[in-house]
Structure formats: structure tokens, C-alpha cells
Tab-separated table of N, CA, C and O in Angstrom:
chain	number	residue	atom	x	y	z
A	1	UNK	N	-31.098	79.948	84.001
A	1	UNK	CA	-31.356	81.367	83.805
A	1	UNK	C	-31.356	81.653	82.305
A	1	UNK	O	-30.526	81.150	81.568
A	2	UNK	N	-32.301	82.470	81.877
A	2	UNK	CA	-32.395	82.799	80.467
A	2	UNK	C	-31.150	83.561	80.020
A	2	UNK	O	-30.562	84.326	80.771
A	3	UNK	N	-30.761	83.318	78.774
A	3	UNK	CA	-29.677	84.072	78.183
A	3	UNK	C	-30.251	84.880	77.045
A	3	UNK	O	-31.012	84.374	76.230
A	4	UNK	N	-29.884	86.137	77.008
A	4	UNK	CA	-30.401	87.027	75.990
A	4	UNK	C	-29.315	87.345	74.974
A	4	UNK	O	-28.142	87.493	75.342
A	5	UNK	N	-29.709	87.475	73.721
A	5	UNK	CA	-28.771	87.789	72.656
A	5	UNK	C	-29.338	88.910	71.802
A	5	UNK	O	-30.426	88.780	71.251
A	6	UNK	N	-28.581	89.996	71.722
A	6	UNK	CA	-28.971	91.127	70.899
A	6	UNK	C	-28.304	91.030	69.533
A	6	UNK	O	-27.213	90.482	69.400
A	7	UNK	N	-28.954	91.629	68.543
A	7	UNK	CA	-28.385	91.726	67.202
A	7	UNK	C	-28.966	92.926	66.502
A	7	UNK	O	-29.947	93.519	66.971
A	8	UNK	N	-28.371	93.290	65.377
A	8	UNK	CA	-28.915	94.362	64.564
A	8	UNK	C	-28.177	95.681	64.644
A	8	UNK	O	-28.527	96.631	63.931
A	9	UNK	N	-27.176	95.757	65.493
A	9	UNK	CA	-26.416	97.001	65.574
A	9	UNK	C	-25.565	97.213	64.335
A	9	UNK	O	-25.461	96.345	63.472
A	10	UNK	N	-24.967	98.384	64.246
A	10	UNK	CA	-24.117	98.679	63.107
A	10	UNK	C	-23.714	100.127	63.097
A	10	UNK	O	-23.963	100.868	64.055
A	11	UNK	N	-23.083	100.535	62.011
A	11	UNK	CA	-22.647	101.915	61.820
A	11	UNK	C	-23.463	102.531	60.694
A	11	UNK	O	-23.463	101.990	59.583
A	12	UNK	N	-24.127	103.627	60.986
A	12	UNK	CA	-24.975	104.283	60.000
A	12	UNK	C	-24.773	105.786	60.063
A	12	UNK	O	-24.250	106.317	61.044
A	13	UNK	N	-25.225	106.452	59.029
A	13	UNK	CA	-25.191	107.909	59.020
A	13	UNK	C	-26.419	108.459	59.722
A	13	UNK	O	-27.464	107.791	59.790
A	14	UNK	N	-26.288	109.641	60.220
A	14	UNK	CA	-27.418	110.301	60.862
A	14	UNK	C	-28.602	110.355	59.898
A	14	UNK	O	-28.424	110.581	58.696
A	15	UNK	N	-29.786	110.100	60.448
A	15	UNK	CA	-30.989	110.099	59.638
A	15	UNK	C	-31.417	108.717	59.169
A	15	UNK	O	-32.559	108.530	58.739
A	16	UNK	N	-30.505	107.767	59.251
A	16	UNK	CA	-30.836	106.413	58.828
A	16	UNK	C	-31.476	105.621	59.970
A	16	UNK	O	-31.648	106.140	61.075
A	17	UNK	N	-31.820	104.368	59.662
A	17	UNK	CA	-32.552	103.537	60.619
A	17	UNK	C	-31.818	102.228	60.889
A	17	UNK	O	-31.039	101.753	60.063
A	18	UNK	N	-32.098	101.677	62.046
A	18	UNK	CA	-31.651	100.342	62.409
A	18	UNK	C	-32.768	99.665	63.186
A	18	UNK	O	-33.554	100.346	63.862
A	19	UNK	N	-32.801	98.359	63.127
A	19	UNK	CA	-33.732	97.603	63.962
A	19	UNK	C	-32.936	96.596	64.785
A	19	UNK	O	-32.274	95.721	64.231
A	20	UNK	N	-33.021	96.724	66.075
A	20	UNK	CA	-32.369	95.794	66.987
A	20	UNK	C	-33.333	94.677	67.346
A	20	UNK	O	-34.535	94.888	67.460
A	21	UNK	N	-32.777	93.495	67.535
A	21	UNK	CA	-33.567	92.341	67.952
A	21	UNK	C	-32.931	91.705	69.174
A	21	UNK	O	-31.712	91.760	69.366
A	22	UNK	N	-33.765	91.087	69.984
A	22	UNK	CA	-33.275	90.392	71.168
A	22	UNK	C	-34.040	89.080	71.266
A	22	UNK	O	-35.270	89.059	71.147
A	23	UNK	N	-33.327	88.030	71.506
A	23	UNK	CA	-33.966	86.732	71.637
A	23	UNK	C	-33.390	85.980	72.825
A	23	UNK	O	-32.299	86.282	73.300
A	24	UNK	N	-34.139	85.020	73.303
A	24	UNK	CA	-33.692	84.186	74.418
A	24	UNK	C	-34.697	83.075	74.622
A	24	UNK	O	-35.848	83.181	74.225
A	25	UNK	N	-34.280	82.030	75.243
A	25	UNK	CA	-35.163	80.893	75.465
A	25	UNK	C	-36.319	81.286	76.366
A	25	UNK	O	-36.106	81.776	77.469
A	26	UNK	N	-37.524	81.122	75.850
A	26	UNK	CA	-38.744	81.438	76.610
A	26	UNK	C	-38.699	82.878	77.128
A	26	UNK	O	-39.277	83.205	78.150
A	27	UNK	N	-38.024	83.696	76.419
A	27	UNK	CA	-37.734	85.056	76.860
A	27	UNK	C	-38.992	85.896	77.068
A	27	UNK	O	-39.275	86.366	78.151
A	28	UNK	N	-39.738	86.051	75.994
A	28	UNK	CA	-40.886	86.950	76.071
A	28	UNK	C	-41.949	86.420	77.016
A	28	UNK	O	-42.635	87.169	77.689
A	29	UNK	N	-42.049	85.110	77.079
A	29	UNK	CA	-43.069	84.517	77.934
A	29	UNK	C	-42.688	84.567	79.405
A	29	UNK	O	-43.555	84.519	80.268
A	30	UNK	N	-41.408	84.636	79.701
A	30	UNK	CA	-40.956	84.438	81.072
A	30	UNK	C	-40.896	85.705	81.909
A	30	UNK	O	-40.945	85.629	83.134
A	31	UNK	N	-40.784	86.845	81.262
A	31	UNK	CA	-40.553	88.067	82.017
A	31	UNK	C	-41.679	89.067	81.826
A	31	UNK	O	-42.146	89.291	80.713
A	32	UNK	N	-42.089	89.689	82.907
A	32	UNK	CA	-43.176	90.660	82.823
A	32	UNK	C	-42.723	91.945	82.145
A	32	UNK	O	-43.469	92.573	81.410
A	33	UNK	N	-41.468	92.325	82.394
A	33	UNK	CA	-40.992	93.615	81.908
A	33	UNK	C	-39.718	93.437	81.088
A	33	UNK	O	-38.808	92.706	81.501
A	34	UNK	N	-39.648	94.066	79.946
A	34	UNK	CA	-38.477	94.005	79.077
A	34	UNK	C	-38.152	95.392	78.576
A	34	UNK	O	-39.017	96.263	78.563
A	35	UNK	N	-36.921	95.556	78.150
A	35	UNK	CA	-36.575	96.876	77.653
A	35	UNK	C	-35.226	96.918	76.980
A	35	UNK	O	-34.504	95.914	76.904
A	36	UNK	N	-34.911	98.081	76.480
A	36	UNK	CA	-33.615	98.353	75.871
A	36	UNK	C	-32.943	99.471	76.655
A	36	UNK	O	-33.555	100.509	76.916
A	37	UNK	N	-31.703	99.211	77.033
A	37	UNK	CA	-30.868	100.214	77.674
A	37	UNK	C	-29.690	100.494	76.750
A	37	UNK	O	-29.368	99.684	75.876
A	38	UNK	N	-29.066	101.623	76.939
A	38	UNK	CA	-27.866	101.900	76.149
A	38	UNK	C	-26.828	102.565	77.042
A	38	UNK	O	-27.154	103.211	78.035
A	39	UNK	N	-25.581	102.388	76.630
A	39	UNK	CA	-24.485	102.997	77.365
A	39	UNK	C	-23.463	103.527	76.390
A	39	UNK	O	-22.910	102.780	75.578
A	40	UNK	N	-23.231	104.827	76.462
A	40	UNK	CA	-22.199	105.468	75.652
A	40	UNK	C	-20.903	105.506	76.458
A	40	UNK	O	-20.931	105.448	77.687
A	41	UNK	N	-19.762	105.600	75.780
A	41	UNK	CA	-18.478	105.649	76.499
A	41	UNK	C	-18.451	106.749	77.549
A	41	UNK	O	-18.800	107.899	77.265
A	42	UNK	N	-18.084	106.387	78.760
A	42	UNK	CA	-18.005	107.365	79.826
A	42	UNK	C	-19.330	107.788	80.422
A	42	UNK	O	-19.365	108.658	81.295
A	43	UNK	N	-20.395	107.175	79.948
A	43	UNK	CA	-21.730	107.541	80.435
A	43	UNK	C	-22.351	106.376	81.210
A	43	UNK	O	-21.962	105.225	81.052
A	44	UNK	N	-23.350	106.704	82.011
A	44	UNK	CA	-24.100	105.670	82.720
A	44	UNK	C	-25.056	104.984	81.752
A	44	UNK	O	-25.494	105.568	80.766
A	45	UNK	N	-25.380	103.738	82.067
A	45	UNK	CA	-26.375	103.038	81.266
A	45	UNK	C	-27.724	103.690	81.508
A	45	UNK	O	-28.087	103.970	82.657
A	46	UNK	N	-28.483	103.946	80.445
A	46	UNK	CA	-29.787	104.574	80.583
A	46	UNK	C	-30.847	103.736	79.890
A	46	UNK	O	-30.592	103.073	78.886
A	47	UNK	N	-32.036	103.801	80.448
A	47	UNK	CA	-33.169	103.109	79.842
A	47	UNK	C	-33.625	103.901	78.622
A	47	UNK	O	-33.839	105.109	78.692
A	48	UNK	N	-33.781	103.221	77.520
A	48	UNK	CA	-34.224	103.857	76.280
A	48	UNK	C	-35.713	103.619	76.066
A	48	UNK	O	-36.466	104.539	75.757
A	49	UNK	N	-36.136	102.368	76.226
A	49	UNK	CA	-37.534	102.010	76.010
A	49	UNK	C	-37.856	100.751	76.791
A	49	UNK	O	-37.003	99.867	76.905
A	50	UNK	N	-39.059	100.697	77.329
A	50	UNK	CA	-39.493	99.507	78.068
A	50	UNK	C	-40.893	99.117	77.620
A	50	UNK	O	-41.670	99.950	77.138
A	51	UNK	N	-41.199	97.838	77.800
A	51	UNK	CA	-42.526	97.324	77.479
A	51	UNK	C	-42.863	96.244	78.491
A	51	UNK	O	-41.996	95.441	78.870
A	52	UNK	N	-44.110	96.243	78.953
A	52	UNK	CA	-44.483	95.200	79.901
A	52	UNK	C	-45.403	94.185	79.227
A	52	UNK	O	-45.748	94.312	78.056
A	53	UNK	N	-45.780	93.182	79.998
A	53	UNK	CA	-46.569	92.091	79.433
A	53	UNK	C	-47.928	92.555	78.929
A	53	UNK	O	-48.537	91.904	78.074
A	54	UNK	N	-48.404	93.681	79.459
A	54	UNK	CA	-49.695	94.218	79.016
A	54	UNK	C	-49.558	95.097	77.778
A	54	UNK	O	-50.559	95.601	77.271
A	55	UNK	N	-48.312	95.293	77.345
A	55	UNK	CA	-48.089	96.102	76.158
A	55	UNK	C	-47.856	97.571	76.418
A	55	UNK	O	-47.696	98.356	75.479
A	56	UNK	N	-47.824	97.963	77.679
A	56	UNK	CA	-47.573	99.368	77.993
A	56	UNK	C	-46.103	99.693	77.720
A	56	UNK	O	-45.221	98.946	78.136
A	57	UNK	N	-45.893	100.804	77.060
A	57	UNK	CA	-44.524	101.180	76.669
A	57	UNK	C	-44.148	102.525	77.259
A	57	UNK	O	-45.007	103.370	77.520
A	58	UNK	N	-42.866	102.698	77.468
A	58	UNK	CA	-42.327	103.972	77.916
A	58	UNK	C	-41.031	104.234	77.172
A	58	UNK	O	-40.294	103.299	76.837
A	59	UNK	N	-40.753	105.509	76.914
A	59	UNK	CA	-39.546	105.902	76.205
A	59	UNK	C	-38.859	107.040	76.949
A	59	UNK	O	-39.519	107.896	77.549
A	60	UNK	N	-37.551	107.083	76.835
A	60	UNK	CA	-36.831	108.253	77.301
A	60	UNK	C	-37.153	109.388	76.337
A	60	UNK	O	-37.377	109.166	75.137
A	61	UNK	N	-37.207	110.595	76.846
A	61	UNK	CA	-37.672	111.717	76.049
A	61	UNK	C	-36.924	111.927	74.748
A	61	UNK	O	-37.505	112.325	73.726
A	62	UNK	N	-35.635	111.655	74.748
A	62	UNK	CA	-34.812	111.953	73.576
A	62	UNK	C	-35.113	111.049	72.377
A	62	UNK	O	-34.697	111.370	71.262
A	63	UNK	N	-35.826	109.943	72.592
A	63	UNK	CA	-36.104	109.036	71.474
A	63	UNK	C	-37.584	108.987	71.109
A	63	UNK	O	-37.960	108.307	70.146
A	64	UNK	N	-38.409	109.669	71.855
A	64	UNK	CA	-39.848	109.655	71.566
A	64	UNK	C	-40.110	110.144	70.151
A	64	UNK	O	-39.560	111.154	69.719
A	65	UNK	N	-40.936	109.390	69.450
A	65	UNK	CA	-41.265	109.754	68.079
A	65	UNK	C	-40.291	109.193	67.056
A	65	UNK	O	-40.555	109.235	65.852
A	66	UNK	N	-39.162	108.657	67.527
A	66	UNK	CA	-38.168	108.097	66.608
A	66	UNK	C	-37.972	106.595	66.814
A	66	UNK	O	-37.709	105.861	65.870
A	67	UNK	N	-38.063	106.131	68.053
A	67	UNK	CA	-37.847	104.724	68.378
A	67	UNK	C	-39.177	104.064	68.721
A	67	UNK	O	-40.061	104.689	69.296
A	68	UNK	N	-39.270	102.781	68.380
A	68	UNK	CA	-40.450	102.003	68.730
A	68	UNK	C	-40.023	100.657	69.275
A	68	UNK	O	-39.298	99.918	68.603
A	69	UNK	N	-40.483	100.340	70.474
A	69	UNK	CA	-40.216	99.027	71.061
A	69	UNK	C	-41.423	98.136	70.814
A	69	UNK	O	-42.566	98.585	70.873
A	70	UNK	N	-41.164	96.890	70.492
A	70	UNK	CA	-42.249	95.941	70.256
A	70	UNK	C	-41.760	94.536	70.562
A	70	UNK	O	-40.558	94.300	70.711
A	71	UNK	N	-42.699	93.630	70.639
A	71	UNK	CA	-42.339	92.244	70.914
A	71	UNK	C	-43.175	91.321	70.051
A	71	UNK	O	-44.298	91.655	69.660
A	72	UNK	N	-42.618	90.184	69.737
A	72	UNK	CA	-43.315	89.148	68.996
A	72	UNK	C	-43.341	87.922	69.899
A	72	UNK	O	-42.349	87.203	70.006
A	73	UNK	N	-44.460	87.745	70.545
A	73	UNK	CA	-44.557	86.659	71.518
A	73	UNK	C	-44.402	85.292	70.857
A	73	UNK	O	-43.760	84.400	71.399
A	74	UNK	N	-44.951	85.132	69.671
A	74	UNK	CA	-44.888	83.847	68.986
A	74	UNK	C	-43.450	83.474	68.646
A	74	UNK	O	-43.069	82.300	68.693
A	75	UNK	N	-42.633	84.474	68.307
A	75	UNK	CA	-41.247	84.215	67.924
A	75	UNK	C	-40.271	84.432	69.078
A	75	UNK	O	-39.072	84.209	68.923
A	76	UNK	N	-40.808	84.878	70.221
A	76	UNK	CA	-39.958	85.130	71.387
A	76	UNK	C	-38.880	86.164	71.085
A	76	UNK	O	-37.700	85.978	71.391
A	77	UNK	N	-39.287	87.268	70.479
A	77	UNK	CA	-38.365	88.310	70.094
A	77	UNK	C	-38.803	89.658	70.627
A	77	UNK	O	-39.996	89.961	70.679
A	78	UNK	N	-37.828	90.472	70.987
A	78	UNK	CA	-38.039	91.861	71.368
A	78	UNK	C	-37.316	92.724	70.342
A	78	UNK	O	-36.196	92.404	69.954
A	79	UNK	N	-37.959	93.803	69.908
A	79	UNK	CA	-37.383	94.661	68.881
A	79	UNK	C	-37.241	96.098	69.381
A	79	UNK	O	-37.959	96.535	70.276
A	80	UNK	N	-36.341	96.790	68.744
A	80	UNK	CA	-36.268	98.236	68.894
A	80	UNK	C	-36.029	98.821	67.507
A	80	UNK	O	-34.938	98.678	66.953
A	81	UNK	N	-37.065	99.412	66.947
A	81	UNK	CA	-36.942	100.096	65.656
A	81	UNK	C	-36.455	101.512	65.914
A	81	UNK	O	-37.111	102.262	66.642
A	82	UNK	N	-35.345	101.865	65.325
A	82	UNK	CA	-34.747	103.175	65.548
A	82	UNK	C	-34.691	103.925	64.226
A	82	UNK	O	-33.981	103.509	63.300
A	83	UNK	N	-35.451	104.979	64.132
A	83	UNK	CA	-35.501	105.800	62.930
A	83	UNK	C	-34.873	107.160	63.189
A	83	UNK	O	-34.780	107.610	64.334
A	84	UNK	N	-34.486	107.815	62.103
A	84	UNK	CA	-33.893	109.150	62.207
A	84	UNK	C	-32.811	109.194	63.281
A	84	UNK	O	-32.838	110.044	64.183
A	85	UNK	N	-31.882	108.281	63.172
A	85	UNK	CA	-30.831	108.175	64.187
A	85	UNK	C	-29.963	109.415	64.228
A	85	UNK	O	-29.717	110.071	63.203
A	86	UNK	N	-29.488	109.733	65.424
A	86	UNK	CA	-28.636	110.885	65.653
A	86	UNK	C	-27.318	110.418	66.271
A	86	UNK	O	-27.274	109.361	66.914
A	87	UNK	N	-26.263	111.183	66.114
A	87	UNK	CA	-24.974	110.781	66.698
A	87	UNK	C	-25.070	110.506	68.198
A	87	UNK	O	-24.386	109.601	68.702
A	88	UNK	N	-25.912	111.237	68.886
A	88	UNK	CA	-26.051	111.031	70.331
A	88	UNK	C	-26.759	109.724	70.682
A	88	UNK	O	-26.830	109.358	71.859
A	89	UNK	N	-27.265	109.015	69.680
A	89	UNK	CA	-27.853	107.698	69.926
A	89	UNK	C	-26.779	106.601	69.970
A	89	UNK	O	-27.079	105.450	70.291
A	90	UNK	N	-25.566	106.941	69.660
A	90	UNK	CA	-24.485	105.951	69.629
A	90	UNK	C	-24.239	105.360	71.003
A	90	UNK	O	-24.357	106.046	72.026
A	91	UNK	N	-23.895	104.078	71.010
A	91	UNK	CA	-23.597	103.409	72.262
A	91	UNK	C	-23.815	101.920	72.113
A	91	UNK	O	-24.176	101.436	71.037
A	92	UNK	N	-23.607	101.214	73.203
A	92	UNK	CA	-23.915	99.786	73.229
A	92	UNK	C	-25.335	99.628	73.749
A	92	UNK	O	-25.672	100.152	74.813
A	93	UNK	N	-26.140	98.923	72.998
A	93	UNK	CA	-27.538	98.722	73.357
A	93	UNK	C	-27.710	97.317	73.940
A	93	UNK	O	-27.271	96.326	73.356
A	94	UNK	N	-28.366	97.289	75.087
A	94	UNK	CA	-28.575	96.045	75.807
A	94	UNK	C	-30.064	95.741	75.925
A	94	UNK	O	-30.871	96.624	76.222
A	95	UNK	N	-30.380	94.504	75.736
A	95	UNK	CA	-31.715	94.004	75.989
A	95	UNK	C	-31.764	93.572	77.452
A	95	UNK	O	-30.837	92.903	77.937
A	96	UNK	N	-32.796	93.966	78.171
A	96	UNK	CA	-32.887	93.682	79.599
A	96	UNK	C	-34.274	93.144	79.920
A	96	UNK	O	-35.265	93.567	79.324
A	97	UNK	N	-34.333	92.222	80.855
A	97	UNK	CA	-35.628	91.642	81.237
A	97	UNK	C	-35.684	91.425	82.733
A	97	UNK	O	-34.680	91.120	83.374
A	98	UNK	N	-36.870	91.579	83.277
A	98	UNK	CA	-37.075	91.380	84.710
A	98	UNK	C	-38.517	91.014	84.971
A	98	UNK	O	-39.412	91.392	84.211
A	99	UNK	N	-38.724	90.320	86.066
A	99	UNK	CA	-40.089	89.996	86.450
A	99	UNK	C	-40.826	91.187	87.032
A	99	UNK	O	-42.054	91.206	87.078
A	100	UNK	N	-40.088	92.194	87.468
A	100	UNK	CA	-40.677	93.384	88.069
A	100	UNK	C	-40.078	94.599	87.371
A	100	UNK	O	-38.858	94.736	87.300
A	101	UNK	N	-40.908	95.477	86.886
A	101	UNK	CA	-40.398	96.603	86.087
A	101	UNK	C	-39.445	97.508	86.865
A	101	UNK	O	-38.474	98.001	86.305
A	102	UNK	N	-39.700	97.706	88.150
A	102	UNK	CA	-38.817	98.603	88.888
A	102	UNK	C	-37.424	97.990	89.055
A	102	UNK	O	-36.467	98.710	89.354
A	103	UNK	N	-37.304	96.697	88.849
A	103	UNK	CA	-36.005	96.036	88.933
A	103	UNK	C	-35.328	95.886	87.583
A	103	UNK	O	-34.265	95.263	87.483
A	104	UNK	N	-35.924	96.455	86.551
A	104	UNK	CA	-35.376	96.257	85.214
A	104	UNK	C	-33.914	96.677	85.088
A	104	UNK	O	-33.142	95.998	84.414
A	105	UNK	N	-33.497	97.788	85.692
A	105	UNK	CA	-32.088	98.189	85.560
A	105	UNK	C	-31.094	97.122	86.010
A	105	UNK	O	-29.939	97.133	85.574
A	106	UNK	N	-31.537	96.212	86.891
A	106	UNK	CA	-30.643	95.160	87.368
A	106	UNK	C	-31.093	93.785	86.901
A	106	UNK	O	-30.663	92.771	87.433
A	107	UNK	N	-31.924	93.765	85.880
A	107	UNK	CA	-32.409	92.502	85.352
A	107	UNK	C	-31.362	91.782	84.519
A	107	UNK	O	-30.238	92.265	84.338
A	108	UNK	N	-31.743	90.636	83.996
A	108	UNK	CA	-30.809	89.909	83.141
A	108	UNK	C	-30.612	90.682	81.841
A	108	UNK	O	-31.516	91.379	81.377
A	109	UNK	N	-29.429	90.536	81.284
A	109	UNK	CA	-29.083	91.337	80.122
A	109	UNK	C	-28.193	90.534	79.194
A	109	UNK	O	-27.491	89.626	79.625
A	110	UNK	N	-28.228	90.890	77.931
A	110	UNK	CA	-27.332	90.272	76.975
A	110	UNK	C	-25.985	90.966	76.957
A	110	UNK	O	-25.693	91.816	77.797
A	111	UNK	N	-25.175	90.621	75.964
A	111	UNK	CA	-23.835	91.196	75.844
A	111	UNK	C	-23.835	92.549	75.163
A	111	UNK	O	-22.834	93.271	75.217
A	112	UNK	N	-24.953	92.890	74.547
A	112	UNK	CA	-25.060	94.192	73.913
A	112	UNK	C	-24.701	94.168	72.440
A	112	UNK	O	-24.013	93.262	71.957
A	113	UNK	N	-25.191	95.162	71.736
A	113	UNK	CA	-24.865	95.333	70.319
A	113	UNK	C	-24.517	96.801	70.094
A	113	UNK	O	-25.206	97.690	70.596
A	114	UNK	N	-23.443	97.033	69.352
A	114	UNK	CA	-22.924	98.397	69.170
A	114	UNK	C	-23.702	99.132	68.095
A	114	UNK	O	-23.920	98.601	66.997
A	115	UNK	N	-24.089	100.350	68.410
A	115	UNK	CA	-24.712	101.250	67.446
A	115	UNK	C	-23.836	102.491	67.349
A	115	UNK	O	-23.547	103.128	68.362
A	116	UNK	N	-23.414	102.814	66.140
A	116	UNK	CA	-22.602	104.006	65.907
A	116	UNK	C	-23.267	104.831	64.827
A	116	UNK	O	-23.558	104.324	63.743
A	117	UNK	N	-23.521	106.078	65.141
A	117	UNK	CA	-24.180	106.975	64.194
A	117	UNK	C	-23.217	108.106	63.849
A	117	UNK	O	-22.790	108.854	64.736
A	118	UNK	N	-22.917	108.239	62.561
A	118	UNK	CA	-22.001	109.268	62.090
A	118	UNK	C	-22.782	110.475	61.608
A	118	UNK	O	-23.826	110.344	60.973
A	119	UNK	N	-22.247	111.638	61.877
A	119	UNK	CA	-22.910	112.872	61.415
A	119	UNK	C	-22.518	113.170	59.977
A	119	UNK	O	-21.587	112.595	59.429
């Protein structure tokens, strides 16, 4: 089973940017659907952005225009560029992959990377 590893989290002030990366063996090639989920303390995990093998992307409304999901097939990497970060973006961000997009919430996932945004 593929193992996913996220990186790029950190603590930043509101308005700043971070870029998250996710890698795994044969990761991008193996799964039709990939995405980033996040979970804040006491909150449910929510889908932030998803991308499928055809390049179709979807975003949760609160990040539209600020976050961009992309993938580098040659390097087997998934990215999440996060601009103009807000305190409400804080949480643990998880890279998730599944062969079927509707199953993404229960797909394989990494250990997560912490994002903290200070006002």
C-alpha cells in the first residue's frame, strides 16, 4: 500500500503563504483522485481541494481564489499553494488519495502537516 508523506506546514502570520507538498511511491500515477483535507481542533476533517487524473479541480468555498491544488506527475508530487492565509485556515492538513473520487474521504492518507496562522 502506498505511503503518503506531507511537508511544508508551519506557523505564519495572516496574509502570508505556504506551499504544502505530498509525495509517495508511485503516488500520482496510482490514484485517480487526490486531495487535501484539513482538520482543526474539535472540528471534523473537511475537504479543502481535490484534483483528479484529468486535472479537474474542486475547492471548498472558503479557499477559492486563495488556494491552488496541483500535481507534478514526473516528480510524483501533489501540492497545495496557500496564499493570503487566514487564522481559520489553521489545522492539520492531510494528503489523501483514492481510486474513486467519492471514496476520497476514506482514502489513504499521510500523517498530516500542521498549519498555524496567527492574526
